[in-house]
Amino acid sequence: MKAIPFSLVGCGIVAIASSGLTREPTDFEQYYLELVNRARANPNGEVTRLAGEVWGDTGNPKAPSLNEGLAPGTISAAAKQPLAFDTRLIDAASAYSDLLLDLDQFSHTADGTALSRMTAAGYVFTAPSRAGENLATTASTGPHPINLARVDEHHEGLFIDGDVAGRGHRINLLHPDYREVGMAIREDQDGVSIFGEEFNEVLSTQNFATSAGRVFLTGVVYDDANSNFFYDPGESLGTLQLRVENAGGNQVASGSTFASGGYSLNLAALPAGSYTVFALNGTVWKTPP
């Protein structure tokens, strides 16, 4: 088994839009996002959760710590805003994962830059804005499908970030400025990878972004079939209609969930305050428990 994480941090101001939206997150990509948002909600809790893994660089293990490999205080323990899926960013991440698998490469510059790829997919960067990208890959000479274990491996590798100077993955995952993300975890189809022939590879791309004037209500609607208080693939209730009400009970926004159960509703036009989201389950509007 081999695993390699890779990250890029960058900023930019671009105002170009092109291409249509092509796909929603899969259940495994929704699960990937839930792992990231759990870490953002409680960074030190994620450190504790991963304390049994090996931290630090090869031959130089370190005690688990939010700022392992970084100057003290680089990443704060404060909760960060959750990331909302944007399908244009999913498009960019998906196309790039497939390209790297096709080319048997592992690089941020195989086809332009992360910023140019997100822009080409139609995402508009308006100042103040920021963009970043994480890449992770795992491979095996045996079966290596996309499953819960694979997504966990990619997330854990990026968060712990061993052997990566500057711990750029962890910084991206927990950067307080980011509001949106596109994630794509893709499986190699030709049996040839950066690890050599006869390796089955799974590669994931995470595209992070923020752009002025975009503020989100986000989450996931699911049936907790295994009672673990966490979303798992297969627990989605499907595509549901949503409505958002303000504290006065007036509808102020609407939308729908992805088939994966997640939702991203842009509420930037509304004033700061408390809002309630309702999902239409059959003929009944329900609020999350």
CSV table of C-alpha atoms in Angstrom, one decimal:
chain,number,residue,atom,x,y,z
A,1,MET,CA,0.0,0.0,0.0
A,2,LYS,CA,1.3,3.4,-0.9
A,3,ALA,CA,-0.1,6.8,-0.1
A,4,ILE,CA,1.0,10.3,-1.2
A,5,PRO,CA,-0.7,13.6,-0.2
A,6,PHE,CA,0.0,16.8,-2.0
A,7,SER,CA,-1.2,20.4,-1.5
A,8,LEU,CA,-1.2,23.9,-3.0
A,9,VAL,CA,-2.2,27.2,-1.4
A,10,GLY,CA,-2.8,30.3,-3.5
A,11,CYS,CA,-4.8,33.5,-3.9
A,12,GLY,CA,-6.3,35.1,-6.9
A,13,ILE,CA,-8.8,37.5,-8.4
A,14,VAL,CA,-10.4,36.3,-11.6
A,15,ALA,CA,-13.7,37.2,-13.3
A,16,ILE,CA,-14.3,34.7,-16.1
A,17,ALA,CA,-17.1,32.2,-16.4
A,18,SER,CA,-17.4,29.4,-18.9
A,19,SER,CA,-18.9,25.8,-19.3
A,20,GLY,CA,-22.0,24.5,-17.7
A,21,LEU,CA,-22.4,22.5,-14.5
A,22,THR,CA,-22.0,18.7,-15.1
A,23,ARG,CA,-22.3,16.6,-11.9
A,24,GLU,CA,-23.2,16.5,-8.3
A,25,PRO,CA,-21.2,14.8,-5.5
A,26,THR,CA,-21.3,11.1,-5.2
A,27,ASP,CA,-22.1,9.6,-1.8
A,28,PHE,CA,-18.4,8.9,-1.1
A,29,GLU,CA,-17.6,12.6,-2.0
A,30,GLN,CA,-20.3,13.7,0.3
A,31,TYR,CA,-18.8,11.6,3.1
A,32,TYR,CA,-15.4,13.1,2.3
A,33,LEU,CA,-16.9,16.6,2.8
A,34,GLU,CA,-18.5,15.5,6.1
A,35,LEU,CA,-15.0,14.3,7.3
A,36,VAL,CA,-13.5,17.7,6.4
A,37,ASN,CA,-16.4,19.7,8.0
A,38,ARG,CA,-16.2,17.6,11.2
A,39,ALA,CA,-12.5,18.5,11.4
A,40,ARG,CA,-13.3,22.2,10.7
A,41,ALA,CA,-15.9,22.3,13.5
A,42,ASN,CA,-13.5,20.9,16.1
A,43,PRO,CA,-9.9,20.9,14.9
A,44,ASN,CA,-8.4,19.5,18.1
A,45,GLY,CA,-11.1,16.9,18.2
A,46,GLU,CA,-9.9,15.6,14.9
A,47,VAL,CA,-6.3,15.5,16.2
A,48,THR,CA,-7.6,13.4,19.1
A,49,ARG,CA,-9.5,11.2,16.7
A,50,LEU,CA,-6.3,10.6,14.7
A,51,ALA,CA,-4.0,10.3,17.6
A,52,GLY,CA,-3.4,6.6,17.0
A,53,GLU,CA,-1.9,7.2,13.6
A,54,VAL,CA,1.8,8.1,13.0
A,55,TRP,CA,2.5,11.8,12.9
A,56,GLY,CA,5.6,13.7,11.8
A,57,ASP,CA,8.1,12.8,9.1
A,58,THR,CA,9.5,9.5,8.2
A,59,GLY,CA,12.1,8.5,10.9
A,60,ASN,CA,11.1,11.5,13.0
A,61,PRO,CA,7.7,10.8,14.6
A,62,LYS,CA,6.0,13.5,16.6
A,63,ALA,CA,3.3,13.8,19.1
A,64,PRO,CA,-0.1,14.5,17.5
A,65,SER,CA,-0.8,18.2,17.6
A,66,LEU,CA,-2.8,20.7,15.5
A,67,ASN,CA,0.3,22.6,14.7
A,68,GLU,CA,2.7,19.7,14.4
A,69,GLY,CA,5.4,20.7,11.9
A,70,LEU,CA,4.2,24.4,12.0
A,71,ALA,CA,5.0,27.4,14.1
A,72,PRO,CA,2.8,27.6,17.3
A,73,GLY,CA,-0.5,29.2,16.6
A,74,THR,CA,-0.4,28.8,12.8
A,75,ILE,CA,-3.7,27.0,12.9
A,76,SER,CA,-6.2,28.0,15.6
A,77,ALA,CA,-8.3,25.5,17.5
A,78,ALA,CA,-11.4,27.7,16.9
A,79,ALA,CA,-14.2,26.2,14.9
A,80,LYS,CA,-14.2,27.1,11.2
A,81,GLN,CA,-17.2,27.7,9.0
A,82,PRO,CA,-18.3,24.5,7.2
A,83,LEU,CA,-17.5,24.2,3.5
A,84,ALA,CA,-20.4,24.1,0.9
A,85,PHE,CA,-20.2,22.1,-2.3
A,86,ASP,CA,-20.1,24.0,-5.5
A,87,THR,CA,-20.7,21.8,-8.6
A,88,ARG,CA,-18.3,23.9,-10.7
A,89,LEU,CA,-15.6,23.2,-8.3
A,90,ILE,CA,-16.6,19.5,-8.3
A,91,ASP,CA,-16.3,19.6,-12.1
A,92,ALA,CA,-12.8,21.1,-11.9
A,93,ALA,CA,-11.7,18.5,-9.3
A,94,SER,CA,-13.2,15.6,-11.2
A,95,ALA,CA,-11.7,16.6,-14.5
A,96,TYR,CA,-8.3,17.0,-13.0
A,97,SER,CA,-8.4,13.7,-11.1
A,98,ASP,CA,-9.2,11.9,-14.3
A,99,LEU,CA,-6.5,13.8,-16.2
A,100,LEU,CA,-3.8,12.9,-13.7
A,101,LEU,CA,-4.9,9.2,-13.8
A,102,ASP,CA,-4.9,9.2,-17.6
A,103,LEU,CA,-1.4,10.8,-17.7
A,104,ASP,CA,0.0,8.8,-14.8
A,105,GLN,CA,1.1,12.0,-13.1
A,106,PHE,CA,0.8,13.6,-9.7
A,107,SER,CA,1.3,17.4,-10.0
A,108,HIS,CA,-0.6,20.6,-9.6
A,109,THR,CA,0.6,21.9,-13.0
A,110,ALA,CA,-0.3,19.1,-15.4
A,111,ASP,CA,-2.9,21.3,-17.0
A,112,GLY,CA,-2.6,25.0,-16.0
A,113,THR,CA,-3.1,25.9,-12.3
A,114,ALA,CA,-5.7,25.1,-9.8
A,115,LEU,CA,-7.0,28.7,-10.1
A,116,SER,CA,-7.2,28.4,-13.9
A,117,ARG,CA,-9.0,25.1,-13.7
A,118,MET,CA,-11.6,26.4,-11.3
A,119,THR,CA,-12.1,29.4,-13.4
A,120,ALA,CA,-12.4,27.4,-16.6
A,121,ALA,CA,-15.1,25.3,-14.9
A,122,GLY,CA,-17.2,28.5,-14.4
A,123,TYR,CA,-16.4,29.5,-10.9
A,124,VAL,CA,-16.1,33.3,-10.6
A,125,PHE,CA,-13.5,34.7,-8.2
A,126,THR,CA,-14.4,38.2,-7.0
A,127,ALA,CA,-12.1,40.0,-4.5
A,128,PRO,CA,-11.5,39.3,-1.8
A,129,SER,CA,-11.0,35.8,-2.9
A,130,ARG,CA,-8.8,32.8,-2.3
A,131,ALA,CA,-8.1,29.4,-4.0
A,132,GLY,CA,-6.3,26.2,-2.9
A,133,GLU,CA,-5.9,22.6,-3.9
A,134,ASN,CA,-5.1,19.3,-2.2
A,135,LEU,CA,-4.2,16.1,-4.0
A,136,ALA,CA,-4.0,12.6,-2.5
A,137,THR,CA,-3.4,9.2,-4.0
A,138,THR,CA,-3.3,5.6,-2.7
A,139,ALA,CA,-2.5,2.5,-4.6
A,140,SER,CA,-2.2,-1.3,-4.2
A,141,THR,CA,-1.3,-4.3,-6.4
A,142,GLY,CA,-4.5,-5.9,-5.1
A,143,PRO,CA,-8.1,-4.7,-5.3
A,144,HIS,CA,-8.3,-1.0,-4.4
A,145,PRO,CA,-11.9,0.3,-4.9
A,146,ILE,CA,-13.4,3.5,-3.7
A,147,ASN,CA,-14.9,2.8,-0.4
A,148,LEU,CA,-15.2,4.2,3.2
A,149,ALA,CA,-11.7,2.9,4.0
A,150,ARG,CA,-10.2,4.7,1.0
A,151,VAL,CA,-11.8,8.0,1.7
A,152,ASP,CA,-10.7,7.7,5.3
A,153,GLU,CA,-7.1,7.1,4.2
A,154,HIS,CA,-7.1,10.1,2.0
A,155,HIS,CA,-8.6,12.4,4.6
A,156,GLU,CA,-6.2,11.1,7.3
A,157,GLY,CA,-3.2,11.5,5.1
A,158,LEU,CA,-4.1,15.0,4.2
A,159,PHE,CA,-4.8,16.1,7.8
A,160,ILE,CA,-1.7,14.5,9.3
A,161,ASP,CA,0.4,15.7,6.4
A,162,GLY,CA,3.5,13.8,7.2
A,163,ASP,CA,6.6,14.3,5.1
A,164,VAL,CA,5.2,17.5,3.6
A,165,ALA,CA,7.1,20.7,4.4
A,166,GLY,CA,4.8,23.5,5.6
A,167,ARG,CA,1.9,21.1,6.2
A,168,GLY,CA,0.0,22.8,3.4
A,169,HIS,CA,-2.8,20.2,3.3
A,170,ARG,CA,-3.7,20.7,6.9
A,171,ILE,CA,-3.6,24.4,6.5
A,172,ASN,CA,-6.0,24.2,3.5
A,173,LEU,CA,-8.4,21.9,5.3
A,174,LEU,CA,-8.6,24.3,8.2
A,175,HIS,CA,-8.2,27.6,6.6
A,176,PRO,CA,-10.9,29.9,8.0
A,177,ASP,CA,-11.4,31.9,4.8
A,178,TYR,CA,-12.6,29.1,2.7
A,179,ARG,CA,-16.4,28.7,2.1
A,180,GLU,CA,-16.7,26.4,-0.9
A,181,VAL,CA,-15.2,23.2,-2.1
A,182,GLY,CA,-15.2,20.7,-4.9
A,183,MET,CA,-14.1,17.2,-4.2
A,184,ALA,CA,-13.6,14.3,-6.6
A,185,ILE,CA,-12.3,10.8,-5.7
A,186,ARG,CA,-11.7,8.7,-8.8
A,187,GLU,CA,-10.5,5.2,-9.6
A,188,ASP,CA,-7.8,4.4,-12.1
A,189,GLN,CA,-9.0,2.4,-15.1
A,190,ASP,CA,-5.9,1.2,-16.9
A,191,GLY,CA,-3.8,-0.6,-14.2
A,192,VAL,CA,-0.9,1.8,-14.7
A,193,SER,CA,-0.1,4.6,-12.3
A,194,ILE,CA,2.7,6.8,-10.9
A,195,PHE,CA,3.6,3.8,-8.8
A,196,GLY,CA,4.2,1.6,-11.8
A,197,GLU,CA,2.4,-1.1,-13.7
A,198,GLU,CA,-0.1,-3.4,-12.1
A,199,PHE,CA,-0.9,-0.8,-9.4
A,200,ASN,CA,-4.5,0.0,-8.9
A,201,GLU,CA,-4.7,3.7,-7.9
A,202,VAL,CA,-7.4,6.0,-6.4
A,203,LEU,CA,-6.8,9.7,-6.6
A,204,SER,CA,-8.7,12.5,-5.1
A,205,THR,CA,-8.6,16.3,-5.7
A,206,GLN,CA,-10.0,18.9,-3.3
A,207,ASN,CA,-10.5,22.4,-4.7
A,208,PHE,CA,-11.1,25.1,-2.1
A,209,ALA,CA,-12.4,28.6,-2.9
A,210,THR,CA,-13.9,31.7,-1.5
A,211,SER,CA,-15.4,34.6,-3.4
A,212,ALA,CA,-17.0,37.9,-2.2
A,213,GLY,CA,-20.7,37.9,-1.9
A,214,ARG,CA,-21.2,34.1,-1.3
A,215,VAL,CA,-22.4,32.9,2.1
A,216,PHE,CA,-24.0,29.5,2.5
A,217,LEU,CA,-26.4,27.5,4.5
A,218,THR,CA,-25.1,23.9,4.1
A,219,GLY,CA,-25.5,20.5,5.6
A,220,VAL,CA,-26.7,17.0,4.7
A,221,VAL,CA,-30.0,15.3,5.1
A,222,TYR,CA,-29.8,11.5,5.8
A,223,ASP,CA,-31.3,8.6,7.6
A,224,ASP,CA,-28.8,7.5,10.3
A,225,ALA,CA,-29.4,3.8,9.7
A,226,ASN,CA,-26.4,2.6,11.7
A,227,SER,CA,-27.0,5.1,14.6
A,228,ASN,CA,-23.4,6.5,14.5
A,229,PHE,CA,-24.6,10.1,14.4
A,230,PHE,CA,-22.6,10.7,11.2
A,231,TYR,CA,-23.4,10.5,7.5
A,232,ASP,CA,-22.4,7.3,5.7
A,233,PRO,CA,-22.8,6.5,2.0
A,234,GLY,CA,-26.2,5.0,1.3
A,235,GLU,CA,-28.0,6.9,4.0
A,236,SER,CA,-29.2,9.7,1.8
A,237,LEU,CA,-33.0,10.3,1.5
A,238,GLY,CA,-32.5,11.3,-2.1
A,239,THR,CA,-33.3,14.6,-3.7
A,240,LEU,CA,-35.6,16.6,-1.5
A,241,GLN,CA,-37.1,20.1,-1.9
A,242,LEU,CA,-35.9,22.6,0.7
A,243,ARG,CA,-37.2,25.9,2.0
A,244,VAL,CA,-35.6,28.3,4.4
A,245,GLU,CA,-37.5,30.5,6.8
A,246,ASN,CA,-36.4,33.4,8.9
A,247,ALA,CA,-37.1,33.8,12.6
A,248,GLY,CA,-40.5,35.3,11.8
A,249,GLY,CA,-41.6,32.2,9.9
A,250,ASN,CA,-41.3,33.8,6.4
A,251,GLN,CA,-39.9,31.8,3.5
A,252,VAL,CA,-36.7,33.6,2.3
A,253,ALA,CA,-35.0,31.0,0.1
A,254,SER,CA,-35.5,27.6,-1.4
A,255,GLY,CA,-33.6,24.8,-3.2
A,256,SER,CA,-33.0,21.1,-3.1
A,257,THR,CA,-30.6,18.5,-1.8
A,258,PHE,CA,-28.2,16.7,-4.0
A,259,ALA,CA,-28.9,13.0,-4.5
A,260,SER,CA,-26.2,12.4,-1.9
A,261,GLY,CA,-28.2,14.3,0.7
A,262,GLY,CA,-26.0,17.4,0.9
A,263,TYR,CA,-27.2,20.9,0.1
A,264,SER,CA,-25.6,24.3,-0.6
A,265,LEU,CA,-27.9,27.3,-0.4
A,266,ASN,CA,-26.4,30.8,-1.1
A,267,LEU,CA,-27.9,33.2,1.4
A,268,ALA,CA,-25.6,36.1,0.8
A,269,ALA,CA,-28.6,38.4,-0.1
A,270,LEU,CA,-30.1,37.9,3.4
A,271,PRO,CA,-29.1,39.7,6.6
A,272,ALA,CA,-27.2,38.0,9.3
A,273,GLY,CA,-29.5,36.1,11.6
A,274,SER,CA,-31.0,32.7,12.5
A,275,TYR,CA,-32.7,30.7,9.8
A,276,THR,CA,-34.5,27.3,9.7
A,277,VAL,CA,-34.3,24.8,6.8
A,278,PHE,CA,-37.2,22.5,6.1
A,279,ALA,CA,-37.1,19.4,3.9
A,280,LEU,CA,-40.2,18.1,2.0
A,281,ASN,CA,-40.5,14.4,2.9
A,282,GLY,CA,-43.4,13.1,0.9
A,283,THR,CA,-46.1,15.7,1.6
A,284,VAL,CA,-44.8,16.9,5.0
A,285,TRP,CA,-42.2,19.7,5.5
A,286,LYS,CA,-39.9,18.6,8.3
A,287,THR,CA,-37.0,20.2,10.1
A,288,PRO,CA,-33.8,18.3,11.0
A,289,PRO,CA,-33.9,16.7,14.5
